mmCIF file with all atom_site columns, N, CA and C and ligand atoms in Angstrom:
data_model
loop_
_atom_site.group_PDB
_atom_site.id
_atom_site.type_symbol
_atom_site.label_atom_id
_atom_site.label_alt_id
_atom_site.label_comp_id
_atom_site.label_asym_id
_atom_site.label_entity_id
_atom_site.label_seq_id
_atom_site.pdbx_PDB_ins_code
_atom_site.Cartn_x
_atom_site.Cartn_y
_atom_site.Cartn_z
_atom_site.occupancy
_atom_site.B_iso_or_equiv
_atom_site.pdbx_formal_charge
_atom_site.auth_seq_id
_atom_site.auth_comp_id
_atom_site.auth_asym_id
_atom_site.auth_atom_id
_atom_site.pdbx_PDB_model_num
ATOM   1   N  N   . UNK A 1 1  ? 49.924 56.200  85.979  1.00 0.00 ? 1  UNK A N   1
ATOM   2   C  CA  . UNK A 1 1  ? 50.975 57.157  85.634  1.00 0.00 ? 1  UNK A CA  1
ATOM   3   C  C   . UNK A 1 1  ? 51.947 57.340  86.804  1.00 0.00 ? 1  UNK A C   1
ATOM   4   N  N   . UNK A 1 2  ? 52.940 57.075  86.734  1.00 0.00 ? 2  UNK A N   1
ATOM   5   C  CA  . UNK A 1 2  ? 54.166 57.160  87.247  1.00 0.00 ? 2  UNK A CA  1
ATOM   6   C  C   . UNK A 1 2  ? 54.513 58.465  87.516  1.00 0.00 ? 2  UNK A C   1
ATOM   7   N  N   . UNK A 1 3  ? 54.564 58.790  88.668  1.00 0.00 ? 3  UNK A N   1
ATOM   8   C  CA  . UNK A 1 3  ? 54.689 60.573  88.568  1.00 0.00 ? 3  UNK A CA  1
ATOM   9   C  C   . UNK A 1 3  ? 56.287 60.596  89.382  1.00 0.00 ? 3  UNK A C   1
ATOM   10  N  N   . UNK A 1 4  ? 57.338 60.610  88.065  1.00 0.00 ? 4  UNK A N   1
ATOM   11  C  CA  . UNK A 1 4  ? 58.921 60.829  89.042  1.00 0.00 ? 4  UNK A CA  1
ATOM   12  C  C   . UNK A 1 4  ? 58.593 61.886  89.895  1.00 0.00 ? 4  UNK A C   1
ATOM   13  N  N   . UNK A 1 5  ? 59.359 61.598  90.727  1.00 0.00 ? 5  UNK A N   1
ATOM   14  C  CA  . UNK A 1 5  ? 60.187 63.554  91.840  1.00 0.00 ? 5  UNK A CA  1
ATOM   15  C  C   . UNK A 1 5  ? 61.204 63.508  90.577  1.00 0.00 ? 5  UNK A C   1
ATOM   16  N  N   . UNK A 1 6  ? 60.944 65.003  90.624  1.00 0.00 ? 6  UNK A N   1
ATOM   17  C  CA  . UNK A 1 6  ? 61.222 66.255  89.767  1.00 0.00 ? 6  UNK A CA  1
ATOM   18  C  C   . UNK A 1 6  ? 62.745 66.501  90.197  1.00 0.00 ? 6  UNK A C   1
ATOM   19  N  N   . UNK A 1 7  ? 63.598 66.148  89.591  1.00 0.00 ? 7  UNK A N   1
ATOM   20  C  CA  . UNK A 1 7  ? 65.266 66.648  89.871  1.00 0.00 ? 7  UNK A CA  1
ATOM   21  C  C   . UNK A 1 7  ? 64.996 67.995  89.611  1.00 0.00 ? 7  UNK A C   1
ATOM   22  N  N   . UNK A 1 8  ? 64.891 69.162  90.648  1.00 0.00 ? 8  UNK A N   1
ATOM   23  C  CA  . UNK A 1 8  ? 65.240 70.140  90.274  1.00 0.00 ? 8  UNK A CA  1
ATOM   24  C  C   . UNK A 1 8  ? 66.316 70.661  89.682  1.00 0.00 ? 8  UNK A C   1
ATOM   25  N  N   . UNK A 1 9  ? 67.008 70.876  88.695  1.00 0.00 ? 9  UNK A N   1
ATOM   26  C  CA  . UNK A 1 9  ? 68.015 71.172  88.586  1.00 0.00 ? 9  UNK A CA  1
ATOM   27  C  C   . UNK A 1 9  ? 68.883 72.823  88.557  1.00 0.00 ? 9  UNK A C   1
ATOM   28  N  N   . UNK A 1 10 ? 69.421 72.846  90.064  1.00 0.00 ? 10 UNK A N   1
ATOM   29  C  CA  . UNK A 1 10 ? 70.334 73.223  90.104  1.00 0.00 ? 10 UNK A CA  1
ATOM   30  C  C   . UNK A 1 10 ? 71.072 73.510  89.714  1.00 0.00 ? 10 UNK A C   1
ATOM   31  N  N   . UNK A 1 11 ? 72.066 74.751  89.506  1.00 0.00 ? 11 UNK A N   1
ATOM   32  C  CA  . UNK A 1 11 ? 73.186 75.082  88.371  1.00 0.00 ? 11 UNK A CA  1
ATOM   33  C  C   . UNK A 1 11 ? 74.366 74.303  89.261  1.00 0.00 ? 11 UNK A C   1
ATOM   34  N  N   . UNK A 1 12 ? 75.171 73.390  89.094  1.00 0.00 ? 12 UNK A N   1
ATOM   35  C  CA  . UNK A 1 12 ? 75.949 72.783  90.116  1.00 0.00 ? 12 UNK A CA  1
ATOM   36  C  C   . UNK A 1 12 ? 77.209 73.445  89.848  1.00 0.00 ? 12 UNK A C   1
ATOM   37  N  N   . UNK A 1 13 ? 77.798 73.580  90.976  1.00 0.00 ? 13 UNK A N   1
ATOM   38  C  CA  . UNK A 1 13 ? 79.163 74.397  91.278  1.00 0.00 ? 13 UNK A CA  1
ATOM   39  C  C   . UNK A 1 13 ? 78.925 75.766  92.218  1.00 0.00 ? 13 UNK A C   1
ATOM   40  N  N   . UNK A 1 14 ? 79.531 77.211  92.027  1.00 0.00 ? 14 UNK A N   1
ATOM   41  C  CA  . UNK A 1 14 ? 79.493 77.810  93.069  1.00 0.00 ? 14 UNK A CA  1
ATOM   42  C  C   . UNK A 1 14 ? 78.681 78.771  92.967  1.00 0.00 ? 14 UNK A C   1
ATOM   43  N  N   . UNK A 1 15 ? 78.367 79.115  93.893  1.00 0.00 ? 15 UNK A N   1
ATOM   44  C  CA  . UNK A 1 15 ? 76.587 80.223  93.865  1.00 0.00 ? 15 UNK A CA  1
ATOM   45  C  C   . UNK A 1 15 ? 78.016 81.550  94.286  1.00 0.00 ? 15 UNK A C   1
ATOM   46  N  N   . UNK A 1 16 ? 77.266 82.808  93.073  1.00 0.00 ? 16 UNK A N   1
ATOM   47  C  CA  . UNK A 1 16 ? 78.697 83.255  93.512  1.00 0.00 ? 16 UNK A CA  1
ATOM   48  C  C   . UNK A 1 16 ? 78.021 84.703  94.152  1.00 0.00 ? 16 UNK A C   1
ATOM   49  N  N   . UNK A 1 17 ? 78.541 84.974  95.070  1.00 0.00 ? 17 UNK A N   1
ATOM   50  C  CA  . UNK A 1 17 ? 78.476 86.114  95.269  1.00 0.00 ? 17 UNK A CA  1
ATOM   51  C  C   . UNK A 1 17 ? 78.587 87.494  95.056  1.00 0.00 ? 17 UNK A C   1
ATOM   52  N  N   . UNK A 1 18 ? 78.492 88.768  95.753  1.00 0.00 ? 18 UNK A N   1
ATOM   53  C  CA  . UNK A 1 18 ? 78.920 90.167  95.513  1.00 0.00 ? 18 UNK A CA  1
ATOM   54  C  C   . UNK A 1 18 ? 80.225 90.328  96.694  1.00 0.00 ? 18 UNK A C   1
ATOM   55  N  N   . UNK A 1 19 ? 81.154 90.809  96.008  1.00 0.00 ? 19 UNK A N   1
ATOM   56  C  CA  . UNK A 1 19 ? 81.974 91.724  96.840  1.00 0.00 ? 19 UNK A CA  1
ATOM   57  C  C   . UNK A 1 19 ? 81.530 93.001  96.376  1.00 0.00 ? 19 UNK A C   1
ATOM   58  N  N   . UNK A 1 20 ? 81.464 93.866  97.796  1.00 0.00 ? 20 UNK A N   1
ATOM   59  C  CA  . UNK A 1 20 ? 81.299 94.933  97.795  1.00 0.00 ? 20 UNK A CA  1
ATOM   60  C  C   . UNK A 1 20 ? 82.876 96.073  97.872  1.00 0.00 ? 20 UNK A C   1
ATOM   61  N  N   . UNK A 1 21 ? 83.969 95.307  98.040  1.00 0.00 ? 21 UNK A N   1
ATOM   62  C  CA  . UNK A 1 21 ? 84.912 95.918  98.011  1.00 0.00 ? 21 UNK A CA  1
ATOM   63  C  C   . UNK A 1 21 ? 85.632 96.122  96.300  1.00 0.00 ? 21 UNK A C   1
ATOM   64  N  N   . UNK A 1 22 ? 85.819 95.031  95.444  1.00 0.00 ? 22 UNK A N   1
ATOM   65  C  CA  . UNK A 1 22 ? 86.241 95.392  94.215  1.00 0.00 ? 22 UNK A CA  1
ATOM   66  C  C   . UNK A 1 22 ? 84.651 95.331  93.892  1.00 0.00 ? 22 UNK A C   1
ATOM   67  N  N   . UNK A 1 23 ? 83.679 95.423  94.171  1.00 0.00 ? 23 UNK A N   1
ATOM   68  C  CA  . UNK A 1 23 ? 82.343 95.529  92.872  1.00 0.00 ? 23 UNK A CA  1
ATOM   69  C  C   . UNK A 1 23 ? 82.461 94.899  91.919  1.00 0.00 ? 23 UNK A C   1
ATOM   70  N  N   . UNK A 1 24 ? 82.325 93.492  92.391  1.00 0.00 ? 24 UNK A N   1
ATOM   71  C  CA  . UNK A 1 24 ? 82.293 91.847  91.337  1.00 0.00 ? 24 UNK A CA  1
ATOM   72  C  C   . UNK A 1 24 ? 81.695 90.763  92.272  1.00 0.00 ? 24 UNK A C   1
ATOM   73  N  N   . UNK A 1 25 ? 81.361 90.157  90.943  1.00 0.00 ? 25 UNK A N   1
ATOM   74  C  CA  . UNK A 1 25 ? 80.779 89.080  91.816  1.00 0.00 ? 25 UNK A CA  1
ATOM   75  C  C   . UNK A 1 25 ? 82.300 87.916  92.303  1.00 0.00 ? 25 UNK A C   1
ATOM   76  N  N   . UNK A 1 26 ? 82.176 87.290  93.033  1.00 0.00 ? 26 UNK A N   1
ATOM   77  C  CA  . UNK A 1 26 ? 83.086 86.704  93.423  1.00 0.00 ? 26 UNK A CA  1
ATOM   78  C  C   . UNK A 1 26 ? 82.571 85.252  94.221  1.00 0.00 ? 26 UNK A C   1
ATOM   79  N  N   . UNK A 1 27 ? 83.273 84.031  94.183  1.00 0.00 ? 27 UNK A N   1
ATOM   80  C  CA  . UNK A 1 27 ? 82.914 82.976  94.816  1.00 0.00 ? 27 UNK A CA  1
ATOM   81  C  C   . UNK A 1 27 ? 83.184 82.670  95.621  1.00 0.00 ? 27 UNK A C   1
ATOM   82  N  N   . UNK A 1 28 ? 84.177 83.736  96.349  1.00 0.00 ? 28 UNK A N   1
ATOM   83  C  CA  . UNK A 1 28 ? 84.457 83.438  98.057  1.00 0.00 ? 28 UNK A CA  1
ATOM   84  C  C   . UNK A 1 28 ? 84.481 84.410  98.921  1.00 0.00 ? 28 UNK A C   1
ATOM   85  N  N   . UNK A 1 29 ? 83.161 85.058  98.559  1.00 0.00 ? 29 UNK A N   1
ATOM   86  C  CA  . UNK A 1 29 ? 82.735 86.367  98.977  1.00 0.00 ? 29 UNK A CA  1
ATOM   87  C  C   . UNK A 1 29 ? 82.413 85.801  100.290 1.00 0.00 ? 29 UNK A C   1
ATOM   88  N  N   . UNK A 1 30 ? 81.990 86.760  101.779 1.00 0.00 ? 30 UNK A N   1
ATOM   89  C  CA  . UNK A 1 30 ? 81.598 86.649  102.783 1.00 0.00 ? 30 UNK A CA  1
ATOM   90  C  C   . UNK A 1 30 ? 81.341 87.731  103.489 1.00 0.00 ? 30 UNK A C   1
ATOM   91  N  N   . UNK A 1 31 ? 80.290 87.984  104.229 1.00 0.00 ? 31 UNK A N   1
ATOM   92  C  CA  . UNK A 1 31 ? 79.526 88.675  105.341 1.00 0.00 ? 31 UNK A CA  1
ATOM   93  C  C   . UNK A 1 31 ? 80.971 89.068  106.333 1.00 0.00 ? 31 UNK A C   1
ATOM   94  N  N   . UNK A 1 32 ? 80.809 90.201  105.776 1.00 0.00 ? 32 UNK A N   1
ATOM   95  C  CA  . UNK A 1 32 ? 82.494 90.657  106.851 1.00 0.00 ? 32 UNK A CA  1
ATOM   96  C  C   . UNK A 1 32 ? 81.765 92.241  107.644 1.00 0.00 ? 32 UNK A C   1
ATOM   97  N  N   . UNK A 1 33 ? 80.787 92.822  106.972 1.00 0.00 ? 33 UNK A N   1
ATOM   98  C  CA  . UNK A 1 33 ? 80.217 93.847  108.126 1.00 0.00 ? 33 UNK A CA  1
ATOM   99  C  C   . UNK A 1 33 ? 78.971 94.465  107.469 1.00 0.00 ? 33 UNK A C   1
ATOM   100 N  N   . UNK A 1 34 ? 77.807 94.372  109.153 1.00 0.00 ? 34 UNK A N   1
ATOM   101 C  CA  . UNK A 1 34 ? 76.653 94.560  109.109 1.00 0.00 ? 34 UNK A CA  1
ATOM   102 C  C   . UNK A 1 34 ? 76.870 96.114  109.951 1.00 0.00 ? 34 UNK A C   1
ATOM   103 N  N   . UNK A 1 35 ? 75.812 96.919  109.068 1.00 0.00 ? 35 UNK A N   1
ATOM   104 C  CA  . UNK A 1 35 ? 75.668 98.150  109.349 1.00 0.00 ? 35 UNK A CA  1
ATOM   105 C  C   . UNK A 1 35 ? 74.097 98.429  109.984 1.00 0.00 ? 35 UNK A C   1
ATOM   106 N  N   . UNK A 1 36 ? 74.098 98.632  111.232 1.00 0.00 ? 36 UNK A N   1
ATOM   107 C  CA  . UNK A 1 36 ? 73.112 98.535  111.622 1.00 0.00 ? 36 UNK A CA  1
ATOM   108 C  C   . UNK A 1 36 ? 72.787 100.009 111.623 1.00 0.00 ? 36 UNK A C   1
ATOM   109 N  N   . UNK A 1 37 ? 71.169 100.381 110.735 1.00 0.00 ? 37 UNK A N   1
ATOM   110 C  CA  . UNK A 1 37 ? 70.780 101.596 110.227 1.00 0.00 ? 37 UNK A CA  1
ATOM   111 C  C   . UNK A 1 37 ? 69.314 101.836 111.522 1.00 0.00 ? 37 UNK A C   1
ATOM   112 N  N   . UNK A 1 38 ? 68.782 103.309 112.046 1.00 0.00 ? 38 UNK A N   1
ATOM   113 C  CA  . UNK A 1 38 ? 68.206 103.486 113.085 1.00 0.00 ? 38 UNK A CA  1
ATOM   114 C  C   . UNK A 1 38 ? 66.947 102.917 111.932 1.00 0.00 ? 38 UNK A C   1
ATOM   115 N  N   . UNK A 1 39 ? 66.569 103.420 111.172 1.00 0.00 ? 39 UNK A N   1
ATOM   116 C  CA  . UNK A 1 39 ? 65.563 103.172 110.455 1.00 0.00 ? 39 UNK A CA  1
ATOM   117 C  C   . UNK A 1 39 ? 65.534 102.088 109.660 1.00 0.00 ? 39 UNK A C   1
ATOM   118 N  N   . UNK A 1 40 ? 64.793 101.213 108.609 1.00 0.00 ? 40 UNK A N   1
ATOM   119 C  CA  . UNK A 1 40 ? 64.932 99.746  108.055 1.00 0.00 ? 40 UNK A CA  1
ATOM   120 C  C   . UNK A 1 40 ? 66.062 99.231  108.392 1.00 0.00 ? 40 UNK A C   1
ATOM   121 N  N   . UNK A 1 41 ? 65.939 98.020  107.393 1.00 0.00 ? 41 UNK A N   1
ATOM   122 C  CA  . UNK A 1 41 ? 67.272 96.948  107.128 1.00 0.00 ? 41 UNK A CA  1
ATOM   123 C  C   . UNK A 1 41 ? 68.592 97.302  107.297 1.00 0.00 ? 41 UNK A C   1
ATOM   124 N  N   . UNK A 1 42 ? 69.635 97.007  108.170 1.00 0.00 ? 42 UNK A N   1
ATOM   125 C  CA  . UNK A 1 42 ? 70.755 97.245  108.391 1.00 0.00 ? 42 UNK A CA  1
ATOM   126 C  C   . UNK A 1 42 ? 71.367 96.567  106.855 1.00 0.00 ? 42 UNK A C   1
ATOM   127 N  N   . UNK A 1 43 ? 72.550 97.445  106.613 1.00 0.00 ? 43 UNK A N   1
ATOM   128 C  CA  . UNK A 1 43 ? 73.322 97.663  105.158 1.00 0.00 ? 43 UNK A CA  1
ATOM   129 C  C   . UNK A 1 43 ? 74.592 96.050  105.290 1.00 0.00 ? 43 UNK A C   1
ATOM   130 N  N   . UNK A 1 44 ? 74.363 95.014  104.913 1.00 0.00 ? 44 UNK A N   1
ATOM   131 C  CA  . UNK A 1 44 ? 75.220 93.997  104.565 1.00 0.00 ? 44 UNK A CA  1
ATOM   132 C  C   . UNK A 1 44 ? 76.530 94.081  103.740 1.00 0.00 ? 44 UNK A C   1
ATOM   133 N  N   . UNK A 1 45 ? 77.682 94.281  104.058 1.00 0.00 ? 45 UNK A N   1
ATOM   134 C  CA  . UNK A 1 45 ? 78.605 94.119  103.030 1.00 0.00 ? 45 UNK A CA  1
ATOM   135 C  C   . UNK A 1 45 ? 78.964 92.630  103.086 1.00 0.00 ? 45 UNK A C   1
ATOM   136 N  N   . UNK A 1 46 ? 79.839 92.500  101.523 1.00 0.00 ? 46 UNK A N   1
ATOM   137 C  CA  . UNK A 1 46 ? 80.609 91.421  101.646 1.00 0.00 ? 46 UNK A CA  1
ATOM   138 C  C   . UNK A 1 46 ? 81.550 91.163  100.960 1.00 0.00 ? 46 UNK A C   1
ATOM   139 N  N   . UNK A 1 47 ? 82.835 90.282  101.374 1.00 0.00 ? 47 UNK A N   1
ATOM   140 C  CA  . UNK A 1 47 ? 84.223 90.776  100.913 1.00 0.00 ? 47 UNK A CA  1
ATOM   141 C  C   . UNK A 1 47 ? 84.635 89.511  100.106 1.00 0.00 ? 47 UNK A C   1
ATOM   142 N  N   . UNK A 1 48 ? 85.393 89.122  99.395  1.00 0.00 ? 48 UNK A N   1
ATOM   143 C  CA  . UNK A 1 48 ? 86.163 88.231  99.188  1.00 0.00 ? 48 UNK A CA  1
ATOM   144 C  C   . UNK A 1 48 ? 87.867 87.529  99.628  1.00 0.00 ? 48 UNK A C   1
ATOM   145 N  N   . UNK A 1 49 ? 87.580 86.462  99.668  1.00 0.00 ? 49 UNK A N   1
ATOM   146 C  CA  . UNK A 1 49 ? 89.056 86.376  100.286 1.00 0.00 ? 49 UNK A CA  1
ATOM   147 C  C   . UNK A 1 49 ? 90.798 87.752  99.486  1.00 0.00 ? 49 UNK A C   1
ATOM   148 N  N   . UNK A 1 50 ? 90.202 88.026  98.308  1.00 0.00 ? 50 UNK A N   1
ATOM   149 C  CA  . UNK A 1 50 ? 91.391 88.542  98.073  1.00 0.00 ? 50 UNK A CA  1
ATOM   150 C  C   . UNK A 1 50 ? 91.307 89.698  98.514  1.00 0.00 ? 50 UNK A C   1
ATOM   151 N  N   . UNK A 1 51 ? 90.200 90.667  98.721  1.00 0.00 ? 51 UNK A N   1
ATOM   152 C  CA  . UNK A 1 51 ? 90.259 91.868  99.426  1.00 0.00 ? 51 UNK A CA  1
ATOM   153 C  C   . UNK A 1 51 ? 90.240 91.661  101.046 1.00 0.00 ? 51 UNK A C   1
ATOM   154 N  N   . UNK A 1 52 ? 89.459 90.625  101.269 1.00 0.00 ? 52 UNK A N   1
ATOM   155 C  CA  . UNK A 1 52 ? 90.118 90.211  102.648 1.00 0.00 ? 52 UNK A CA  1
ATOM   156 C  C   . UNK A 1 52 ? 91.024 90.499  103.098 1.00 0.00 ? 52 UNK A C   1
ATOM   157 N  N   . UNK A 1 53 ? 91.967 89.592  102.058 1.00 0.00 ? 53 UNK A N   1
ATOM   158 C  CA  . UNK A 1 53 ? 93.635 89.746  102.507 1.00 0.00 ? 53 UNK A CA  1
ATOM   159 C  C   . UNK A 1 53 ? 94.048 91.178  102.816 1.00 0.00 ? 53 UNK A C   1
ATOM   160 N  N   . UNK A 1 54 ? 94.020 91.753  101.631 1.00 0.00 ? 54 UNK A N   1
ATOM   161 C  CA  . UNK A 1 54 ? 94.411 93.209  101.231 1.00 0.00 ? 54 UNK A CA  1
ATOM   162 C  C   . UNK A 1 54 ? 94.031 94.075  102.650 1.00 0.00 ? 54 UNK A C   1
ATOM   163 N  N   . UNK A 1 55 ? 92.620 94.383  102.615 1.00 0.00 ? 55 UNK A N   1
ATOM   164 C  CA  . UNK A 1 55 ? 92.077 94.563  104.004 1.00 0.00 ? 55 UNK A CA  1
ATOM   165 C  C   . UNK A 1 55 ? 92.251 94.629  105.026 1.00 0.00 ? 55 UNK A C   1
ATOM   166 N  N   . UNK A 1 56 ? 92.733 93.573  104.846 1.00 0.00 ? 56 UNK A N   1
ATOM   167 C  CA  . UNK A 1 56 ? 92.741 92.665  106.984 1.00 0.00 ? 56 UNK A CA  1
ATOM   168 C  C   . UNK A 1 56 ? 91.196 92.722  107.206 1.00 0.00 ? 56 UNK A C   1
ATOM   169 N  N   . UNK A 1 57 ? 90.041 92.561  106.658 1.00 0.00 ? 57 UNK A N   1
ATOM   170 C  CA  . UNK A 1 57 ? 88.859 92.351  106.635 1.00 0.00 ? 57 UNK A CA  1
ATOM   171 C  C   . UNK A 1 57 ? 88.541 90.781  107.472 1.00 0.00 ? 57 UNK A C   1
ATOM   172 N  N   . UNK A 1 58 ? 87.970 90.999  108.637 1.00 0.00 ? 58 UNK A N   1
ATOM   173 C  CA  . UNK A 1 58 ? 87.328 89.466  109.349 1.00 0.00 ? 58 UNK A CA  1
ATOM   174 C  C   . UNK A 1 58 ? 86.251 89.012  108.882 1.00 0.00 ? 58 UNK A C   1
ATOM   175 N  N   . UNK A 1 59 ? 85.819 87.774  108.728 1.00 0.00 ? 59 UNK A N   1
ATOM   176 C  CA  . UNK A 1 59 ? 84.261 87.507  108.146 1.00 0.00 ? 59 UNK A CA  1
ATOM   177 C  C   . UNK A 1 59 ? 83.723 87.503  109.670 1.00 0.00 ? 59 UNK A C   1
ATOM   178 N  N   . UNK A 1 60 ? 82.242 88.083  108.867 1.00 0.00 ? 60 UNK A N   1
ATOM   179 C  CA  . UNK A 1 60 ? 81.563 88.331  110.172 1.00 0.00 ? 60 UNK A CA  1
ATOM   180 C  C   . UNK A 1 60 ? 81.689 87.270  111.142 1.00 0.00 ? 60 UNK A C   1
ATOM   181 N  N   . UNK A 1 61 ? 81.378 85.853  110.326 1.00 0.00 ? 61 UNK A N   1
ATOM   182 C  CA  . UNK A 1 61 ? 81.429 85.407  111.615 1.00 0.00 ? 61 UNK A CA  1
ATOM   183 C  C   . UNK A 1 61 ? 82.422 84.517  112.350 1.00 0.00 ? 61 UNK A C   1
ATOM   184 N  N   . UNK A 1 62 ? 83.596 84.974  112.325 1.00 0.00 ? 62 UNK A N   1
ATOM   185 C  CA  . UNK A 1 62 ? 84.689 84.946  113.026 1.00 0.00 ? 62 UNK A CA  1
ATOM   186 C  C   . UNK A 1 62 ? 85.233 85.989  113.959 1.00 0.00 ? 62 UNK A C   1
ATOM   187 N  N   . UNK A 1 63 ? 84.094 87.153  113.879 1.00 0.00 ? 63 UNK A N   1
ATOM   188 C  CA  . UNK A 1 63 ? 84.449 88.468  114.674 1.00 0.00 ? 63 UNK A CA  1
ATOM   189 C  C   . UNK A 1 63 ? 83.589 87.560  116.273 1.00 0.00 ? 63 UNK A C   1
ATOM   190 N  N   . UNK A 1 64 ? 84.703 88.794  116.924 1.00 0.00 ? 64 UNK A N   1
ATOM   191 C  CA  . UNK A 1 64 ? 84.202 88.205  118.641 1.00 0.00 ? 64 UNK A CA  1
ATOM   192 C  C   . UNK A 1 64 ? 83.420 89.363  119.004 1.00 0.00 ? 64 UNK A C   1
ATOM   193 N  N   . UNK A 1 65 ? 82.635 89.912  119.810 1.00 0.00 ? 65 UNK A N   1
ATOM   194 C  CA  . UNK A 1 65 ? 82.578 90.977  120.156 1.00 0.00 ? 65 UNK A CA  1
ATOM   195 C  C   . UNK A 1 65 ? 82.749 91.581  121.270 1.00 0.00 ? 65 UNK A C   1
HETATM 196 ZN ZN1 . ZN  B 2 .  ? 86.703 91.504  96.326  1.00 0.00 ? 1  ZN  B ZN1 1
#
């Protein structure tokens, strides 16, 4: 018995994200600011290029510090 590898299949095209600024998912969303909380997990936002714009929002990681 011939045992193929398994093509997982993948939904192909864009894994889409959350903007947290319009509250949608969006496909060119990005990590534009980490909220670092004293207690658990620091709070992740993330923006899309069109609120970006709007914004003046940097993706995180293009910020310098
Ligand atoms: Zn957006």
């Amino acid at each position: 018995m011939a045992k193929t590898t398994d093509p997982v299949s993948a939904p192909a095209g864009a894994t889409y994200s959350w903007c947290d600024w319009h509250k949608g998912p969006s496909g060119t969303a990005v990590l534009v600011d980490v909220i670092e909380q004293g207690s658990g997990p620091g709070v992740t936002r993330y923006a899309c290029a069109p609120c970006r714009e709007q914004r003046g929002l940097v993706p995180f990681s293009e910020q310098q510090p």
